[in-house]
PDB file of C-alpha atoms in Angstrom:
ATOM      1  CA  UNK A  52       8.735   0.701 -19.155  1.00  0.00           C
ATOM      2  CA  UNK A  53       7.030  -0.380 -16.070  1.00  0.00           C
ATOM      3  CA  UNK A  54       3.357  -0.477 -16.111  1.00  0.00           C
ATOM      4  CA  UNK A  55       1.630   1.489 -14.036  1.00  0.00           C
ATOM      5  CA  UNK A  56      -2.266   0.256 -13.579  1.00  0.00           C
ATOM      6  CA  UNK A  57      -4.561   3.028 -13.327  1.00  0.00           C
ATOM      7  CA  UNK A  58      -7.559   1.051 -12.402  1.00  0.00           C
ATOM      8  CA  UNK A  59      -9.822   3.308 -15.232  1.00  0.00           C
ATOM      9  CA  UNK A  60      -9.437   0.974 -18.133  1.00  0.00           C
ATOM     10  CA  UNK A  61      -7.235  -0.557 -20.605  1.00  0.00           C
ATOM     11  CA  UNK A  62      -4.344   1.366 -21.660  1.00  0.00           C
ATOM     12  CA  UNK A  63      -5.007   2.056 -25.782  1.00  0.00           C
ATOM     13  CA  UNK A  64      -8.194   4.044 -24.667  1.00  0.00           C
ATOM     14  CA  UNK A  65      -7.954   7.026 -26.987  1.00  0.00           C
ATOM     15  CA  UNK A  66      -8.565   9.162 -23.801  1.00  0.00           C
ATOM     16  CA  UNK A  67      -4.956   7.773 -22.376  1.00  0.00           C
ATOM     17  CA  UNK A  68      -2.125  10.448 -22.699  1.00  0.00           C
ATOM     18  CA  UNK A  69       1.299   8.392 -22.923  1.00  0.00           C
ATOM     19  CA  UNK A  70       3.512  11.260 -22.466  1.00  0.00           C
ATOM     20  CA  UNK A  71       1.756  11.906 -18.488  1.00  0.00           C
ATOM     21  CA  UNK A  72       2.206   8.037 -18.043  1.00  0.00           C
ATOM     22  CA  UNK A  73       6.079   8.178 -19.015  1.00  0.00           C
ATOM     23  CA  UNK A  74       6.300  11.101 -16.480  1.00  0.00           C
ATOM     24  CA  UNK A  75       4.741   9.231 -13.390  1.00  0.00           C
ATOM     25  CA  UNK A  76       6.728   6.422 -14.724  1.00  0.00           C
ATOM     26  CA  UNK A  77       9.930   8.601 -14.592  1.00  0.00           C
ATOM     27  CA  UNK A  78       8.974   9.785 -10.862  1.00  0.00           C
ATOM     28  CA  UNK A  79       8.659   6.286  -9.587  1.00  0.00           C
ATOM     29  CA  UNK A  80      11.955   5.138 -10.847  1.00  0.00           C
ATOM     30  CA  UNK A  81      13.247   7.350  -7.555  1.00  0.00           C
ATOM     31  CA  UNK A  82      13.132   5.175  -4.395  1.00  0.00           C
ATOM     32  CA  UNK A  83      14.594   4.226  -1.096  1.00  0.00           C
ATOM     33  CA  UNK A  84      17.416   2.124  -3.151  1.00  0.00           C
ATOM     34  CA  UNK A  85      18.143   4.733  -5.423  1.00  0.00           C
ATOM     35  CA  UNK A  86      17.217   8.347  -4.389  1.00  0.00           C
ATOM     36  CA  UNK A  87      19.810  10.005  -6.784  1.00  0.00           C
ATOM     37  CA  UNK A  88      19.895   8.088  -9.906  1.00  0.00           C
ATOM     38  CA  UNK A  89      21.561   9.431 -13.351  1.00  0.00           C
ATOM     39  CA  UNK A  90      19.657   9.941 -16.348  1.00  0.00           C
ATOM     40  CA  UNK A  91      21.338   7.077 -17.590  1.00  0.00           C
ATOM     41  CA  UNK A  92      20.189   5.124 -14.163  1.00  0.00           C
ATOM     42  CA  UNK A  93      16.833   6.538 -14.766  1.00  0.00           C
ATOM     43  CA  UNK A  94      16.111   5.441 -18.635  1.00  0.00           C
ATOM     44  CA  UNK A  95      17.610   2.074 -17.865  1.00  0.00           C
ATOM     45  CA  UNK A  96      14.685   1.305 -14.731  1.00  0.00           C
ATOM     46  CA  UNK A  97      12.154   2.906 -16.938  1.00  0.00           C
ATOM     47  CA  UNK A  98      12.513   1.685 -20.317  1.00  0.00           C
ATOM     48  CA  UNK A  99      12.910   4.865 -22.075  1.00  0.00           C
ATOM     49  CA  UNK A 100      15.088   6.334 -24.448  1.00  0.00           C
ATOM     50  CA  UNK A 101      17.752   9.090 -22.633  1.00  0.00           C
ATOM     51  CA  UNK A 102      16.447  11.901 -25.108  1.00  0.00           C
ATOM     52  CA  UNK A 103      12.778  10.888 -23.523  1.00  0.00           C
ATOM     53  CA  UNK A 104      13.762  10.693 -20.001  1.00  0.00           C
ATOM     54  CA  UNK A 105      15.606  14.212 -20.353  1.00  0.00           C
ATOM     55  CA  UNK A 106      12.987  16.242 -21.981  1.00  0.00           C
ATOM     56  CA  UNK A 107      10.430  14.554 -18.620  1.00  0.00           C
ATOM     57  CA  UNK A 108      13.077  15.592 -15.988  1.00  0.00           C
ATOM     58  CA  UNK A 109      13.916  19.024 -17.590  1.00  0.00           C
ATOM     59  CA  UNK A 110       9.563  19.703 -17.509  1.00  0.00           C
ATOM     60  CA  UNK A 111       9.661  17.929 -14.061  1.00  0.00           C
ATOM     61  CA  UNK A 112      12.813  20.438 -12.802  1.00  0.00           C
ATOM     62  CA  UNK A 113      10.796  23.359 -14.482  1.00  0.00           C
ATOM     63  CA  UNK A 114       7.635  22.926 -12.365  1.00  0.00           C
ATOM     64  CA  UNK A 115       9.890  22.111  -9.161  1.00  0.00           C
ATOM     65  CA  UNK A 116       9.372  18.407  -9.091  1.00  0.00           C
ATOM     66  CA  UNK A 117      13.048  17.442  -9.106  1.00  0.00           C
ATOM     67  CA  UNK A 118      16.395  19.133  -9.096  1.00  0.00           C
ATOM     68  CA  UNK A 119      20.086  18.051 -10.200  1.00  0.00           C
ATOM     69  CA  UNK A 120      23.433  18.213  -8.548  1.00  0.00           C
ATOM     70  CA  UNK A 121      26.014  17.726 -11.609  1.00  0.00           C
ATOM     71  CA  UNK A 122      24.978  14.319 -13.408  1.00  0.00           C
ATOM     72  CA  UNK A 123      22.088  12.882 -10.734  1.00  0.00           C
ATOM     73  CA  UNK A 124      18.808  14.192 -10.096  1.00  0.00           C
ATOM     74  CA  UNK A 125      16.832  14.256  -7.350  1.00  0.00           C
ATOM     75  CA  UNK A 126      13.203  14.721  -5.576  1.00  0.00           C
ATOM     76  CA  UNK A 127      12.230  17.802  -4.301  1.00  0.00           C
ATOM     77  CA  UNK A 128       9.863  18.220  -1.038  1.00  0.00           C
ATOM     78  CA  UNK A 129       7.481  19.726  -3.509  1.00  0.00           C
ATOM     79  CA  UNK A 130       5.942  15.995  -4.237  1.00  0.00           C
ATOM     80  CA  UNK A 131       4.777  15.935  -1.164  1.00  0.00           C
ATOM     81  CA  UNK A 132       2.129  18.142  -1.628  1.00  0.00           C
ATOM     82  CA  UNK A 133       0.413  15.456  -4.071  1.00  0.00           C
ATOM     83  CA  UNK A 134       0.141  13.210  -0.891  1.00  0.00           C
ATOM     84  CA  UNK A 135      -0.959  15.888   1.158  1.00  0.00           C
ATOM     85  CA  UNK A 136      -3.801  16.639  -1.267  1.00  0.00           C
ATOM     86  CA  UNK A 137      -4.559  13.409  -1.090  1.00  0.00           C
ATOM     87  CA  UNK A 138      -5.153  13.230   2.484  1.00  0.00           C
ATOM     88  CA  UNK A 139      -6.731  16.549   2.453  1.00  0.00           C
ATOM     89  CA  UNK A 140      -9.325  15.327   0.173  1.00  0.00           C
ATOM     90  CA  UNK A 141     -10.303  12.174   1.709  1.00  0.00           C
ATOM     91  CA  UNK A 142     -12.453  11.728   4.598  1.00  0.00           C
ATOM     92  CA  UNK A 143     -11.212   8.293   5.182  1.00  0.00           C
ATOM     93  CA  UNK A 144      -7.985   9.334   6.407  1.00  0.00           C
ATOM     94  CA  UNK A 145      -9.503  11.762   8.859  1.00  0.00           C
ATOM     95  CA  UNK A 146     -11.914   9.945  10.039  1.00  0.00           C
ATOM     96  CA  UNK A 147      -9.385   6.856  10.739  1.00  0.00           C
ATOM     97  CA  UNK A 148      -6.786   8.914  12.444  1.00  0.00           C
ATOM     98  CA  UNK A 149      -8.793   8.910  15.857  1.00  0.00           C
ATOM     99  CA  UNK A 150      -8.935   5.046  15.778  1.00  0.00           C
ATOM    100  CA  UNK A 151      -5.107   4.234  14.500  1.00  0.00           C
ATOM    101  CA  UNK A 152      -4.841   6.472  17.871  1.00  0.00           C
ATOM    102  CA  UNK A 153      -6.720   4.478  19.734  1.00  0.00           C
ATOM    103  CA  UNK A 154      -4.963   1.128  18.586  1.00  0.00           C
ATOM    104  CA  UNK A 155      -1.837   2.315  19.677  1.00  0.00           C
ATOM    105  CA  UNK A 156      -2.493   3.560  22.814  1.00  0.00           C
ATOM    106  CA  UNK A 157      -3.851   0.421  23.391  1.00  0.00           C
ATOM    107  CA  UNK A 158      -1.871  -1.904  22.372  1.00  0.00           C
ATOM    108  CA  UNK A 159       1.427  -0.003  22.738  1.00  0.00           C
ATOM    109  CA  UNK A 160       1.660  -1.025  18.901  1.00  0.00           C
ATOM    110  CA  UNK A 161       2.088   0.873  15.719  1.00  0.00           C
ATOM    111  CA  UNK A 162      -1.535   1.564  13.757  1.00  0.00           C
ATOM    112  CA  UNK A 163      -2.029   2.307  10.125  1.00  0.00           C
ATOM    113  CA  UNK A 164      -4.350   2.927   7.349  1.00  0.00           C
ATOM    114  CA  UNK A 165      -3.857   0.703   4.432  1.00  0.00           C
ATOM    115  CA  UNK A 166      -5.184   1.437   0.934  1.00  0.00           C
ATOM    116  CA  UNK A 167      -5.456  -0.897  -2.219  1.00  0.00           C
ATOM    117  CA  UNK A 168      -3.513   0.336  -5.195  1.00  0.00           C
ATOM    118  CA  UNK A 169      -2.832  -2.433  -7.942  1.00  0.00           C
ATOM    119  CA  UNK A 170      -1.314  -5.244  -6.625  1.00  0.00           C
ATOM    120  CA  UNK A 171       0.427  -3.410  -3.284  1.00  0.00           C
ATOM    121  CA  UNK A 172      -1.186  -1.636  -0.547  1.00  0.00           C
ATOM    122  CA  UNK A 173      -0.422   1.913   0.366  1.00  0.00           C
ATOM    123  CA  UNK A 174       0.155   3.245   3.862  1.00  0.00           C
ATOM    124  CA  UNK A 175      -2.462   6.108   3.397  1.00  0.00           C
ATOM    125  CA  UNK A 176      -2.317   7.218   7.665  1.00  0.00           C
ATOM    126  CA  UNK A 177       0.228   5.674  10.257  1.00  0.00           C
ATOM    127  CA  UNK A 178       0.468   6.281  13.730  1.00  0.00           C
ATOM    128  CA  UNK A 179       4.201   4.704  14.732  1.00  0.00           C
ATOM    129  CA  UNK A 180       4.932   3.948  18.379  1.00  0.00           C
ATOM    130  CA  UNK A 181       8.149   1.936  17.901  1.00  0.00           C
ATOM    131  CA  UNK A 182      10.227   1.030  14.646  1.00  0.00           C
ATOM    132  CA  UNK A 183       9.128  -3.163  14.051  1.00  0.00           C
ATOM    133  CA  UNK A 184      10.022  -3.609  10.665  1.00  0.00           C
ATOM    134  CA  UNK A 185      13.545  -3.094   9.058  1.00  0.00           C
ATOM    135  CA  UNK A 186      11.840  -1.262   5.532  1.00  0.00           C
ATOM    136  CA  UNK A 187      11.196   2.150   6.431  1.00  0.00           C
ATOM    137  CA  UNK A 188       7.479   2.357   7.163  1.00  0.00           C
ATOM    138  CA  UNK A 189       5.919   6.055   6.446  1.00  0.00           C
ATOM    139  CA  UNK A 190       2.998   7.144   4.655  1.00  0.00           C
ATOM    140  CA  UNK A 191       3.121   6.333   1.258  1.00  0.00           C
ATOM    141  CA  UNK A 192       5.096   3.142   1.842  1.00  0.00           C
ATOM    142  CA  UNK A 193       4.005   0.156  -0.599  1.00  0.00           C
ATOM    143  CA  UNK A 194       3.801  -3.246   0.168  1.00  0.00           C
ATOM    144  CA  UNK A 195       2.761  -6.331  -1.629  1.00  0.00           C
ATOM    145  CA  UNK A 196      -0.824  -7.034  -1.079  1.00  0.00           C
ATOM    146  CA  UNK A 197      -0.542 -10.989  -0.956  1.00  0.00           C
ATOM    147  CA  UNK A 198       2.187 -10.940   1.641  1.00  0.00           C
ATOM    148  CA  UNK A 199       0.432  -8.510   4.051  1.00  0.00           C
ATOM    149  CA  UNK A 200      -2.491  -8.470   6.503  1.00  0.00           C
ATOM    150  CA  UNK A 201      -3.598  -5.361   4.962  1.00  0.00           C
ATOM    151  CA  UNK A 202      -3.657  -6.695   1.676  1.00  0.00           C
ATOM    152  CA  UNK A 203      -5.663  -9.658   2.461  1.00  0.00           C
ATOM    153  CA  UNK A 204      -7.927  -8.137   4.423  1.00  0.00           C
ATOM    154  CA  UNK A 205      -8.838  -5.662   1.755  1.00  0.00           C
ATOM    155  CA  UNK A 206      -9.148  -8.362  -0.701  1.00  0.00           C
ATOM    156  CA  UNK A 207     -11.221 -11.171   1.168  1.00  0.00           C
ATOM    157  CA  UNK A 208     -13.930  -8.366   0.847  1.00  0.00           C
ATOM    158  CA  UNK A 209     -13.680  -7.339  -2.538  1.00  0.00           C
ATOM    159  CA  UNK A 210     -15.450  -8.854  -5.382  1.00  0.00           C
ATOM    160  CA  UNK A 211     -13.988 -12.252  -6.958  1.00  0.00           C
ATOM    161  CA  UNK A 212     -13.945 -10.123 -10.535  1.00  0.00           C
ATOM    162  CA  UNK A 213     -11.198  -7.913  -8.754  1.00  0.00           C
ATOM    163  CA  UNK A 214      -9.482 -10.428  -7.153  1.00  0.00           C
ATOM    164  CA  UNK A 215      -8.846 -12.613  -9.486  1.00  0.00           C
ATOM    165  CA  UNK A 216      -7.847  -9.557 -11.954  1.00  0.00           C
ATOM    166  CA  UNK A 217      -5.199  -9.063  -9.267  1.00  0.00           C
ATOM    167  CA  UNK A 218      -3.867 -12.464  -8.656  1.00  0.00           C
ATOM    168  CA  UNK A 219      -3.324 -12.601 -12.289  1.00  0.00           C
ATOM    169  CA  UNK A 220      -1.168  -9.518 -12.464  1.00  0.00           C
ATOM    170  CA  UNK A 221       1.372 -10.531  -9.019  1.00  0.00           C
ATOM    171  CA  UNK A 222       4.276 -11.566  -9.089  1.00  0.00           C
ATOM    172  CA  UNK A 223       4.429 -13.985  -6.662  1.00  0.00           C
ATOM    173  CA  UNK A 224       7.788 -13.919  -4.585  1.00  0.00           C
ATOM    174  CA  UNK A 225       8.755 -16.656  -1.671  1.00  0.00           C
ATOM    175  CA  UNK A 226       9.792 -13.573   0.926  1.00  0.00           C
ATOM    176  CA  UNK A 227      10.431 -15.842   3.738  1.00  0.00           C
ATOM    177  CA  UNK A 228      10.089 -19.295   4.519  1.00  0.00           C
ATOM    178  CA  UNK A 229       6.409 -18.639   5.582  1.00  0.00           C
ATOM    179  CA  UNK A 230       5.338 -16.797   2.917  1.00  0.00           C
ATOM    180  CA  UNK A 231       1.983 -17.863   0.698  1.00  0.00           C
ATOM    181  CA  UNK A 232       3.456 -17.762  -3.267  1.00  0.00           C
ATOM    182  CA  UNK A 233       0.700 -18.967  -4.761  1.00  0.00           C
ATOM    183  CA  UNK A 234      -2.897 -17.424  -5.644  1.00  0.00           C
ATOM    184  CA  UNK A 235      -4.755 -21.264  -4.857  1.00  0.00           C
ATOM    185  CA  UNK A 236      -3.399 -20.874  -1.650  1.00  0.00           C
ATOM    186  CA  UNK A 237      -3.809 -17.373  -1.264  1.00  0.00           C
ATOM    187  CA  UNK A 238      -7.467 -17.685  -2.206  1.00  0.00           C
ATOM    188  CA  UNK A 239      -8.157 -20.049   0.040  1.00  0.00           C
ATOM    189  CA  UNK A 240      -6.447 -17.708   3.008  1.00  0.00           C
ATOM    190  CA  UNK A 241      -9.137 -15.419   2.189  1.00  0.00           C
ATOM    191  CA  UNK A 242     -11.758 -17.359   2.835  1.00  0.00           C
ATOM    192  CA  UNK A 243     -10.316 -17.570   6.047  1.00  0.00           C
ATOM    193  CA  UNK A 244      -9.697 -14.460   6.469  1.00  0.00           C
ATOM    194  CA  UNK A 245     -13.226 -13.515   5.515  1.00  0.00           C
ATOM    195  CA  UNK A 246     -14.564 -16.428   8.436  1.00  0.00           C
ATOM    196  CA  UNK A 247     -12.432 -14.830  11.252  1.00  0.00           C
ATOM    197  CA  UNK A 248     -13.550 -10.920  10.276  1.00  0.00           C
ATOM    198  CA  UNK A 249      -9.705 -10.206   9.824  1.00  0.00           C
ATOM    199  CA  UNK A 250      -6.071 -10.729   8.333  1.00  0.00           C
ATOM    200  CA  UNK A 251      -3.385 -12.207  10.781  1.00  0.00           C
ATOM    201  CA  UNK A 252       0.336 -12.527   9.101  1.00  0.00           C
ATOM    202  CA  UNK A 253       3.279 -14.075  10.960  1.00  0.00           C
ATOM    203  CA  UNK A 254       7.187 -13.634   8.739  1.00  0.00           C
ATOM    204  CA  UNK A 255       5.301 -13.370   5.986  1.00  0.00           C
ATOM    205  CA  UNK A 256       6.564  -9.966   4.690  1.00  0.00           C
ATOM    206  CA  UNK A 257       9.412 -10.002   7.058  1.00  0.00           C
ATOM    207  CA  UNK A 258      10.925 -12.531   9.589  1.00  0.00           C
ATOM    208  CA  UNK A 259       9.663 -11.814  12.938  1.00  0.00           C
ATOM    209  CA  UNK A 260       7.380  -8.944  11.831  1.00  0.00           C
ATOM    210  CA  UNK A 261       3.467  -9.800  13.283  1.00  0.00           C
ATOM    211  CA  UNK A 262       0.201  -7.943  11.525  1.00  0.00           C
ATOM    212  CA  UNK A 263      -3.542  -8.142  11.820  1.00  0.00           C
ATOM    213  CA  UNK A 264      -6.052  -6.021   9.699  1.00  0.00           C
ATOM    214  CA  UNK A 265      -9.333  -5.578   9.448  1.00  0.00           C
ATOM    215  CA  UNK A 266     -11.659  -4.440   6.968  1.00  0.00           C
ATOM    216  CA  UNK A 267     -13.228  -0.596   6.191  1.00  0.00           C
ATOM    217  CA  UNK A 268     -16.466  -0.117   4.259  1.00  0.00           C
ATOM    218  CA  UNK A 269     -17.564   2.804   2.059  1.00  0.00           C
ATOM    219  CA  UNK A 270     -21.656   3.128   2.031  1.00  0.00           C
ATOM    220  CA  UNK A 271     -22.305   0.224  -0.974  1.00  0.00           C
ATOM    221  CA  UNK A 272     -19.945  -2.297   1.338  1.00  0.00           C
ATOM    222  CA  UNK A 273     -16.944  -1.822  -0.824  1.00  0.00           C
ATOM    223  CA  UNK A 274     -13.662  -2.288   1.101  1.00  0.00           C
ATOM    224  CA  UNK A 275     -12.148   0.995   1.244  1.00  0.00           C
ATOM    225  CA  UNK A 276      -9.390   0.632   3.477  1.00  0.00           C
ATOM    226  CA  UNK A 277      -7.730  -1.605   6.665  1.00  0.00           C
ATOM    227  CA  UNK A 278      -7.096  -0.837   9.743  1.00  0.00           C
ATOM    228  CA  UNK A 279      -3.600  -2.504  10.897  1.00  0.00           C
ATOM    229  CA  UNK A 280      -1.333  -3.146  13.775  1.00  0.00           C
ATOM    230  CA  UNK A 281       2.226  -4.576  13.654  1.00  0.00           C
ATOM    231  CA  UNK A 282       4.201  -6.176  16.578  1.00  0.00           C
ATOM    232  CA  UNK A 283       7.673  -8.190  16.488  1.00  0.00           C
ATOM    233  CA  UNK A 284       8.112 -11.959  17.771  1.00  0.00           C
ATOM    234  CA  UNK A 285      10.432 -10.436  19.946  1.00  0.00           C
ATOM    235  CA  UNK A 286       7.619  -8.794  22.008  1.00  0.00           C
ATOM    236  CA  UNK A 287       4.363 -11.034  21.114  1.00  0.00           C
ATOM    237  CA  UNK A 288       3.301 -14.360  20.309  1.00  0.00           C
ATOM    238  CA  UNK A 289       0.951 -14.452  17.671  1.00  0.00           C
ATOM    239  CA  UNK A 290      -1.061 -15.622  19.854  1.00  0.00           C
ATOM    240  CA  UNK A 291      -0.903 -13.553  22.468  1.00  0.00           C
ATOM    241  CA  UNK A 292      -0.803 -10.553  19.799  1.00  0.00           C
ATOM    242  CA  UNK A 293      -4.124 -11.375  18.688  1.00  0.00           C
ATOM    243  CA  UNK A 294      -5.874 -11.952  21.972  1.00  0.00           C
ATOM    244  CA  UNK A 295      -4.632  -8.351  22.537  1.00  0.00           C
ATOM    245  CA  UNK A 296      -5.196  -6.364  19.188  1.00  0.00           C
ATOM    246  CA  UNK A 297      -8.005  -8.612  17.423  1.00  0.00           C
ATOM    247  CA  UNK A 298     -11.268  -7.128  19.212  1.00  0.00           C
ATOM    248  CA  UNK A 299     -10.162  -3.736  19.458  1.00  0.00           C
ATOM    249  CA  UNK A 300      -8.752  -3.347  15.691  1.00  0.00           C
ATOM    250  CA  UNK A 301     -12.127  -5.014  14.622  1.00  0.00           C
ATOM    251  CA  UNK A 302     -14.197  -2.933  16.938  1.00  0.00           C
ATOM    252  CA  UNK A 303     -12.411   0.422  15.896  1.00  0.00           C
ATOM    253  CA  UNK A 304     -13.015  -0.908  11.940  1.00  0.00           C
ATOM    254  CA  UNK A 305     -16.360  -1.299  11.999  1.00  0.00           C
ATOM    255  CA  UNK A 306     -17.302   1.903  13.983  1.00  0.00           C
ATOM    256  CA  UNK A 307     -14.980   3.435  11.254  1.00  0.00           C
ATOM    257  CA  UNK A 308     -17.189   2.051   8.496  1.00  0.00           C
ATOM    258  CA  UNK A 309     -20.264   3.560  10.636  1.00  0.00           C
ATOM    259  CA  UNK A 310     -19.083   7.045  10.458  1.00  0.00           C
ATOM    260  CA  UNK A 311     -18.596   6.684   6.410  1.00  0.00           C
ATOM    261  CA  UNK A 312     -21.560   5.818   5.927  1.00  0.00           C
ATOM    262  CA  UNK A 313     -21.771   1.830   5.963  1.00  0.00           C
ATOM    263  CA  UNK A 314     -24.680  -0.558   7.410  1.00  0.00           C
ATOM    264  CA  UNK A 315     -24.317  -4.083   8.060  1.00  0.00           C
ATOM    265  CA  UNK A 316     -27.123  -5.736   6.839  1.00  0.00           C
TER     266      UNK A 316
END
């Protein structure tokens, strides 16, 4: 069964309910490549036996989580609401929506909101302008943290401890010709990173696909979230991407991290 890292400790902890893991582990065995798999589909990604992954969909279908239509199941818009509760709970996302705004209208660009989850980054806020990537970009969307801006950026602020805790648990994966699939090279892109005061990816993720994020701070200087904007070589150099995006995605970053609390010192 896939693991699922819950960032709250190791796994055995006699506090740790297996039976809510194997149902979140259930759930994420629905994506983009297979929205309507069979239970059979289903126990097969998650490692579980069929009588296991039954009993989890028939509790899921019960409290209106997923549905069936003769042998394959399905989401329902009710899982939506979890999201929703997340950004109704978070002042982060509110108070970065104004700025991903602002980053767009300026640089005719689509903005997001990245948050660290694990190894991946989660689009947490996104303000599109124009389609640039061929993955289906929305909020909730997961990419790999080493292969992204976003990802960087968040991690050439965070403390070594946590780094290297994630390094260790990637799976590194050559996405392109360009892309860093290593953690000694990775670590030394963040200390880049960290000299410049943001992330800048070329076909990294994706042939052709440009990004450049910088870094949000909760009150004790953690990095919270990133602040991102995505071009295409077809448009931009990345050269002439960053002269364009780099001040004003840094600019709207820090005043971000002003309005949650955070003081450079």
């Amino acid at each position: 069964m896939p693991s699922i890292d819950l960032g709250n400790g190791p796994s055995n902890d006699r506090d740790f309910i297996q039976s809510i893991e194997r149902g979140f582990a259930v759930l994420h065995a629905f994506d983009d490549k297979d929205p309507n798999p069979t239970l059979a589909e289903l126990a097969a990604k998650t490692d579980l036996s069929r009588p296991a992954v039954r009993r989890i969909l028939l509790t899921l279908q019960k409290l209106g989580y997923v549905t069936s239509q003769g042998t394959r199941w399905s989401l329902t818009p009710r899982v939506l609401s979890i999201g929703q509760h997340y950004t109704a709970s978070h002042t982060l996302v509110d108070s970065a929506l104004p700025k991903l705004v602002e980053i767009a209208e300026h640089t005719n660009e689509s903005a997001s909101l990245g948050v660290l989850d694990g190894t991946e980054v989660v689009y947490a806020a996104r303000v599109p302008v124009r389609r640039i990537m061929s993955i289906n970009v929305s909020v909730g969307t997961r990419v790999p943290a080493y292969a992204t801006s976003m990802g960087r950026a968040l991690l050439a602020w965070s403390p070594r401890e946590l780094v290297d805790h994630i390094l260790d648990r990637t799976q590194f994966e050559r996405l392109t010709s360009a892309t860093i699939d290593n953690p000694d090279d990775l670590r030394t892109e963040l200390a880049h990173v960290r000299s410049r005061g943001y992330a800048l990816t070329a076909a990294e993720l994706e042939e052709g696909l440009i990004t450049i994020a910088a870094p949000v701070f909760d009150p004790s200087g953690h990095a919270v979230g990133v602040l991102a904007c995505s071009t295409s070589t077809g448009r931009h150099t990345l050269e002439s991407f960053r002269d364009l995006t780099a001040k004003r995605v840094v600019d709207c970053a820090e005043r971000l991290s002003s309005e949650l609390g955070y003081r450079h010192h």
